[in-house]
Coordinates of C-alpha atoms and ligand atoms in Angstrom, one line a residue:
M1 CA 0.0 -0.1 0.1
T2 CA 1.2 3.6 -0.7
Q3 CA 2.5 5.6 2.0
R4 CA 1.7 9.0 0.4
A5 CA -0.3 11.7 2.1
P6 CA -3.9 11.3 1.7
E7 CA -4.2 14.8 -0.1
A8 CA -1.5 13.7 -2.6
I9 CA -3.4 10.7 -3.4
L10 CA -6.5 12.9 -4.1
W11 CA -4.5 15.4 -6.2
D12 CA -3.3 12.7 -8.4
F13 CA -6.7 11.7 -9.1
L14 CA -8.0 15.1 -9.7
R15 CA -5.2 16.0 -12.4
G16 CA -5.1 12.7 -14.1
A17 CA -6.8 13.9 -17.1
L18 CA -4.5 16.6 -17.5
M19 CA -1.4 14.3 -17.3
T20 CA -2.8 12.0 -20.0
R21 CA -3.8 14.7 -22.4
T22 CA -0.6 16.5 -21.9
L23 CA 1.6 13.5 -22.6
G24 CA -0.5 12.6 -25.6
V25 CA 0.2 16.1 -26.9
V26 CA 3.8 16.0 -26.4
A27 CA 4.1 12.5 -27.8
D28 CA 2.3 13.7 -31.0
L29 CA 5.0 16.4 -31.4
D30 CA 7.7 13.7 -30.8
I31 CA 9.5 16.1 -28.2
A32 CA 11.2 12.8 -26.8
G33 CA 12.5 12.0 -30.2
A34 CA 13.7 15.7 -30.7
L35 CA 15.7 15.2 -27.5
A36 CA 17.3 12.1 -28.5
D37 CA 20.7 13.8 -28.8
G38 CA 20.6 15.7 -25.7
P39 CA 19.2 18.8 -24.1
R40 CA 17.4 21.6 -26.2
S41 CA 15.7 24.9 -25.6
V42 CA 11.9 25.0 -25.6
D43 CA 12.0 28.0 -28.0
E44 CA 14.0 25.7 -30.6
L45 CA 11.7 22.7 -30.0
A46 CA 8.6 24.9 -30.4
R47 CA 9.8 26.3 -33.6
E48 CA 10.7 22.8 -35.0
C49 CA 7.4 21.3 -34.2
G50 CA 5.2 24.3 -35.0
A51 CA 3.8 24.7 -31.4
D52 CA 3.6 27.9 -29.2
A53 CA 6.7 28.2 -27.2
D54 CA 4.9 29.5 -24.1
A55 CA 2.4 26.6 -24.0
L56 CA 5.0 23.9 -24.9
H57 CA 7.1 25.4 -21.8
R58 CA 4.1 25.1 -19.6
F59 CA 3.4 21.4 -20.6
L60 CA 7.0 20.4 -20.3
R61 CA 7.3 21.9 -16.9
A62 CA 4.3 20.2 -15.7
L63 CA 5.3 17.0 -17.0
A64 CA 8.9 17.5 -15.6
S65 CA 7.5 18.1 -12.2
D66 CA 6.5 14.4 -12.5
G67 CA 9.8 12.8 -14.0
M68 CA 8.6 12.9 -17.5
F69 CA 11.4 15.3 -19.0
S70 CA 13.7 17.3 -16.9
E71 CA 14.2 21.1 -17.1
V72 CA 18.0 21.2 -16.8
E73 CA 18.4 24.9 -17.3
P74 CA 15.6 27.5 -17.5
R75 CA 13.6 26.6 -20.7
V76 CA 15.9 24.0 -21.7
F77 CA 14.6 20.3 -21.4
A78 CA 16.4 16.9 -21.5
N79 CA 14.7 13.4 -21.7
T80 CA 14.7 11.4 -18.5
A81 CA 14.4 7.4 -18.3
A82 CA 10.7 7.8 -18.4
S83 CA 10.4 10.3 -21.4
D84 CA 12.9 8.5 -23.3
F85 CA 10.3 5.5 -23.6
L86 CA 8.3 7.9 -25.7
R87 CA 10.8 7.5 -28.3
D88 CA 9.7 3.6 -28.8
P89 CA 7.1 3.9 -31.7
G90 CA 4.6 1.5 -29.6
E91 CA 4.9 3.6 -26.2
R92 CA 4.3 6.7 -28.4
A93 CA 1.4 5.1 -30.1
F94 CA -0.1 4.3 -26.8
A95 CA 0.5 7.8 -25.6
H96 CA -1.3 9.0 -28.7
L97 CA -4.4 6.9 -28.2
F98 CA -4.6 7.4 -24.6
G99 CA -4.4 11.2 -24.9
G100 CA -6.4 11.5 -28.2
A101 CA -9.5 9.2 -28.9
W102 CA -9.5 7.2 -25.9
H103 CA -9.1 10.5 -23.5
R104 CA -12.2 11.9 -25.3
A105 CA -14.2 8.5 -24.9
V106 CA -13.1 8.5 -21.0
G107 CA -14.6 12.0 -20.7
D108 CA -18.0 10.1 -21.4
L109 CA -17.5 7.2 -19.4
D110 CA -20.3 6.6 -16.8
A111 CA -21.6 4.1 -14.4
T112 CA -24.3 2.6 -16.7
G113 CA -22.1 -0.3 -17.9
S114 CA -22.5 0.7 -21.6
A115 CA -19.3 1.6 -23.8
A116 CA -18.7 5.3 -23.9
F117 CA -16.7 5.4 -27.1
P118 CA -19.8 4.9 -29.5
R119 CA -21.5 7.7 -27.6
T120 CA -18.5 9.8 -28.2
F121 CA -17.6 9.1 -31.7
G122 CA -21.0 7.8 -33.2
A123 CA -19.4 4.4 -34.1
D124 CA -18.0 1.4 -32.3
F125 CA -14.2 1.4 -31.8
W126 CA -13.3 -1.1 -34.6
A127 CA -15.8 0.6 -37.0
W128 CA -14.2 3.9 -36.1
L129 CA -10.8 2.5 -36.7
A130 CA -11.7 1.2 -40.2
R131 CA -12.5 4.7 -41.1
H132 CA -9.3 6.2 -39.8
P133 CA -6.3 4.3 -41.2
D134 CA -3.8 6.5 -39.3
E135 CA -5.4 5.6 -36.0
R136 CA -5.7 1.9 -37.0
A137 CA -2.0 2.0 -37.8
A138 CA -1.2 3.8 -34.3
F139 CA -3.4 1.0 -32.7
D140 CA -1.5 -1.9 -34.5
V141 CA 1.9 -0.4 -33.6
A142 CA 0.6 0.0 -30.0
M143 CA -0.4 -3.6 -30.0
E144 CA 3.3 -4.6 -30.6
Q145 CA 4.1 -3.4 -27.1
G146 CA 4.5 -6.6 -24.9
L147 CA 5.1 -8.6 -28.0
E148 CA 8.2 -10.0 -26.4
S149 CA 6.1 -11.2 -23.5
R150 CA 3.4 -12.6 -25.4
V151 CA 5.7 -14.5 -27.7
R152 CA 7.5 -15.9 -24.4
R153 CA 4.3 -17.2 -23.1
L154 CA 3.5 -18.8 -26.3
D155 CA 6.8 -20.2 -26.8
S156 CA 6.6 -21.7 -23.0
L157 CA 3.7 -23.9 -24.1
D158 CA 4.2 -27.6 -24.7
W159 CA 4.5 -27.8 -28.6
R160 CA 4.1 -31.0 -30.4
G161 CA 6.1 -29.1 -33.1
D162 CA 3.9 -29.5 -36.3
E163 CA 0.7 -27.9 -35.2
T164 CA -1.2 -25.1 -37.1
V165 CA -1.7 -22.1 -34.7
V166 CA -4.5 -20.0 -35.5
D167 CA -3.9 -16.5 -34.2
V168 CA -7.5 -15.3 -33.8
G169 CA -7.6 -11.4 -33.9
G170 CA -4.0 -11.8 -34.4
G171 CA -3.8 -8.1 -35.5
N172 CA -0.6 -7.4 -37.6
G173 CA 0.5 -11.1 -37.3
S174 CA 3.9 -10.0 -35.5
A175 CA 3.5 -12.4 -32.5
L176 CA 2.8 -15.3 -34.7
V177 CA 5.6 -14.6 -37.2
E178 CA 8.0 -14.5 -34.3
L179 CA 6.6 -17.7 -32.7
V180 CA 6.9 -19.7 -35.8
R181 CA 10.6 -18.3 -36.2
R182 CA 11.4 -19.8 -33.0
R183 CA 9.4 -23.1 -33.7
P184 CA 10.4 -24.0 -37.1
H185 CA 7.8 -26.9 -37.7
L186 CA 4.9 -24.7 -36.6
R187 CA 2.7 -23.1 -39.2
G188 CA 0.5 -20.1 -38.6
I189 CA -2.7 -18.5 -39.7
V190 CA -3.4 -14.7 -38.6
F191 CA -7.1 -14.1 -38.7
D192 CA -8.4 -10.8 -38.3
L193 CA -10.4 -8.0 -39.9
P194 CA -9.3 -7.0 -43.3
E195 CA -8.3 -3.4 -42.5
T196 CA -5.5 -4.4 -40.1
V197 CA -2.2 -2.8 -41.0
R198 CA 0.2 -5.5 -41.6
D199 CA 3.2 -6.6 -44.0
E200 CA 2.4 -9.8 -45.4
S201 CA 5.7 -9.9 -47.3
A202 CA 7.3 -10.3 -44.1
F203 CA 5.1 -13.3 -43.0
G204 CA 7.3 -15.9 -44.6
A205 CA 6.0 -19.2 -46.1
R206 CA 4.7 -20.6 -42.9
V207 CA 2.2 -17.8 -41.8
E208 CA -0.7 -16.7 -43.9
F209 CA -3.4 -13.9 -43.3
V210 CA -7.1 -14.7 -43.6
A211 CA -9.6 -12.0 -43.2
G212 CA -12.7 -12.3 -41.6
S213 CA -14.9 -11.7 -38.5
F214 CA -14.7 -14.2 -35.5
F215 CA -18.2 -14.0 -34.9
D216 CA -18.8 -15.8 -38.3
R217 CA -16.1 -18.5 -38.5
V218 CA -12.5 -19.0 -37.7
P219 CA -10.0 -21.0 -40.0
A220 CA -9.2 -24.5 -38.8
G221 CA -6.2 -25.4 -36.9
D222 CA -4.8 -27.3 -33.8
V223 CA -4.2 -24.5 -31.6
Y224 CA -6.4 -21.4 -31.2
V225 CA -4.7 -18.3 -29.7
L226 CA -6.9 -15.2 -28.5
A227 CA -4.3 -12.8 -27.4
T228 CA -6.0 -9.8 -25.6
I229 CA -9.2 -10.4 -27.5
L230 CA -11.7 -11.6 -25.0
H231 CA -11.3 -8.6 -22.8
D232 CA -12.5 -6.4 -25.5
W233 CA -16.1 -8.0 -25.3
D234 CA -18.8 -8.3 -22.9
D235 CA -19.7 -11.8 -21.4
E236 CA -22.3 -12.5 -24.3
R237 CA -20.0 -11.4 -27.3
A238 CA -16.9 -13.2 -25.7
T239 CA -18.9 -16.4 -25.4
A240 CA -20.0 -16.1 -28.9
I241 CA -16.3 -15.8 -30.0
L242 CA -15.5 -18.8 -28.1
R243 CA -18.4 -20.9 -29.5
T244 CA -17.2 -19.8 -33.1
V245 CA -13.8 -21.2 -32.1
R246 CA -15.5 -24.4 -30.6
R247 CA -17.7 -25.0 -33.8
T248 CA -14.6 -25.2 -36.0
A249 CA -12.2 -27.0 -33.4
R250 CA -11.6 -30.7 -33.3
S251 CA -12.2 -32.2 -30.0
D252 CA -8.3 -32.3 -29.3
A253 CA -7.6 -28.8 -30.3
R254 CA -6.2 -26.5 -27.6
L255 CA -7.2 -23.0 -26.8
V256 CA -4.7 -20.4 -25.5
V257 CA -6.0 -17.2 -24.1
L258 CA -3.4 -14.4 -23.3
D259 CA -5.5 -12.0 -21.1
S260 CA -5.2 -10.7 -17.5
V261 CA -6.5 -12.6 -14.5
I262 CA -7.5 -9.8 -12.1
P263 CA -6.1 -10.4 -8.5
S264 CA -8.3 -9.9 -5.6
G265 CA -7.5 -7.4 -2.9
N266 CA -6.3 -3.8 -2.9
E267 CA -2.9 -4.5 -4.6
P268 CA -2.0 -2.2 -7.5
D269 CA -2.6 -4.1 -10.7
G270 CA -2.6 -2.7 -14.3
S271 CA -5.5 -4.8 -15.1
K272 CA -7.7 -3.0 -12.5
W273 CA -7.6 0.2 -14.7
L274 CA -7.3 -1.4 -18.1
D275 CA -10.7 -3.0 -17.2
L276 CA -12.1 0.4 -17.1
L277 CA -10.5 1.3 -20.7
M278 CA -12.2 -1.9 -21.8
L279 CA -15.4 -0.7 -20.3
T280 CA -15.1 2.8 -22.1
L281 CA -14.0 1.3 -25.5
F282 CA -16.3 -1.6 -25.9
A283 CA -18.2 -2.5 -22.7
G284 CA -15.4 -5.2 -22.5
R285 CA -14.0 -6.3 -19.2
E286 CA -10.8 -7.9 -17.4
R287 CA -11.9 -11.1 -15.7
D288 CA -10.8 -12.7 -12.7
E289 CA -10.2 -16.4 -12.3
A290 CA -13.9 -17.2 -11.5
Q291 CA -14.9 -15.2 -14.3
W292 CA -12.7 -17.0 -16.6
R293 CA -14.0 -20.4 -15.6
E294 CA -17.4 -19.5 -16.2
L295 CA -16.8 -17.7 -19.4
L296 CA -14.9 -20.6 -20.7
A297 CA -17.5 -23.2 -19.8
R298 CA -20.3 -21.1 -21.6
G299 CA -17.9 -21.2 -24.7
G300 CA -17.3 -25.1 -24.7
F301 CA -14.1 -25.1 -23.1
E302 CA -12.5 -26.2 -19.8
P303 CA -9.4 -24.8 -18.3
V304 CA -6.4 -26.7 -17.6
R305 CA -4.3 -23.8 -16.6
I306 CA -5.2 -20.4 -15.5
E307 CA -2.4 -17.8 -14.4
D308 CA -2.0 -14.3 -14.8
G309 CA -1.6 -13.6 -18.6
L310 CA -2.0 -17.3 -19.7
I311 CA -4.9 -19.4 -19.9
E312 CA -5.0 -23.1 -21.4
A313 CA -8.0 -24.8 -22.0
R314 CA -9.3 -27.9 -23.7
C315 CA -12.7 -28.6 -25.4
R316 CA -15.6 -29.8 -23.4
Ligands
SAM1 C1 -6.7 -5.7 -28.8 S1 -6.4 -6.1 -30.5 C2 -5.1 -7.5 -30.2 C3 -4.3 -8.0 -31.2 C4 -3.3 -9.1 -31.2 N1 -4.0 -10.3 -30.8 C5 -2.2 -8.8 -30.0 O1 -2.4 -9.3 -28.9 O2 -1.6 -7.9 -30.2 C6 -7.7 -6.9 -30.8 C7 -7.9 -7.5 -32.3 O3 -9.2 -7.9 -32.6 C8 -9.4 -7.6 -34.0 N2 -10.8 -7.7 -34.3 C9 -11.8 -7.0 -33.8 N3 -13.0 -7.3 -34.2 C10 -13.0 -8.5 -34.8 C11 -13.8 -9.4 -35.4 N4 -15.0 -9.4 -35.6 N5 -13.1 -10.4 -36.1 C12 -11.8 -10.5 -36.1 N6 -11.0 -9.7 -35.5 C13 -11.4 -8.7 -35.0 C14 -8.9 -6.3 -34.1 O4 -8.8 -6.0 -35.5 C15 -7.6 -6.3 -33.3 O5 -6.5 -6.8 -34.1

């Protein structure tokens, strides 16, 4: 538990929207990238990126007061270890989304249990992304964050070696391409909406892309991976996705779900906040162990392993 003063805890909640939005603006201006070679004056940065120098100074001063950038001399800023992360395209894309479209939708979040995003933008998140290719590209880049841990989890499974792995909602295919590179006898099918931004020329001979909706069908395989898919959907829709997979899966097929398992108690855990992002965007949710067991059973599966970030199941 945190030892901070109660007033400081309250203040952090009150200013949270300003922090998120400010970071998003500064990430869009790529200030961290502009500071890659060392400290620079805010006036020079502002000229280069077309910002108002006074506004940029106020943004960076506030961010620096919390360790994001550092004012090393009056009006001269440098990266800190935290702001340096924004040079990574995935982190920058997340800052863009959190501080942009997601921030606007969070402004409409309420306690009705319905998704805010469609109220804010007049379309569900996936349809909106399809109409905004730049945002779709940013989303796909952001999703590559955590790629290494996703691949490590997949690689740790007990592979027979010659299976066909179907990455259901596999996005730009990067996880499957890397898994197949590490496991040379596996074949892979990335299944997703047609508008995902991907480079199929880099997929190699053993991975193919199949376009479609997991509410209609999924391609046949031996192992079905659902990586950060089910948390995007409420129980009814998540059950429908599992049932689509179950309809196609042979009885000896395996299901692998990469999603959080919310721990009980007050301990800080990213999944407790991401749960609210899922509610905002899709009326989706993160789930605890009991909720996973119930969902899998409704979808026609039986868990054989449930740990945070990795759930394995077989057909019932
Ligand atoms: C949170 S992303 C996860 C992407 C990838 N599995 C990963 O872990 O990086 C959810 C993915 O589901 C895809 N998706 C959304 N609706 C879909 C549908 N009806 N059918 C197939 N894929 C869908 C999105 O395009 C997106 O790539």
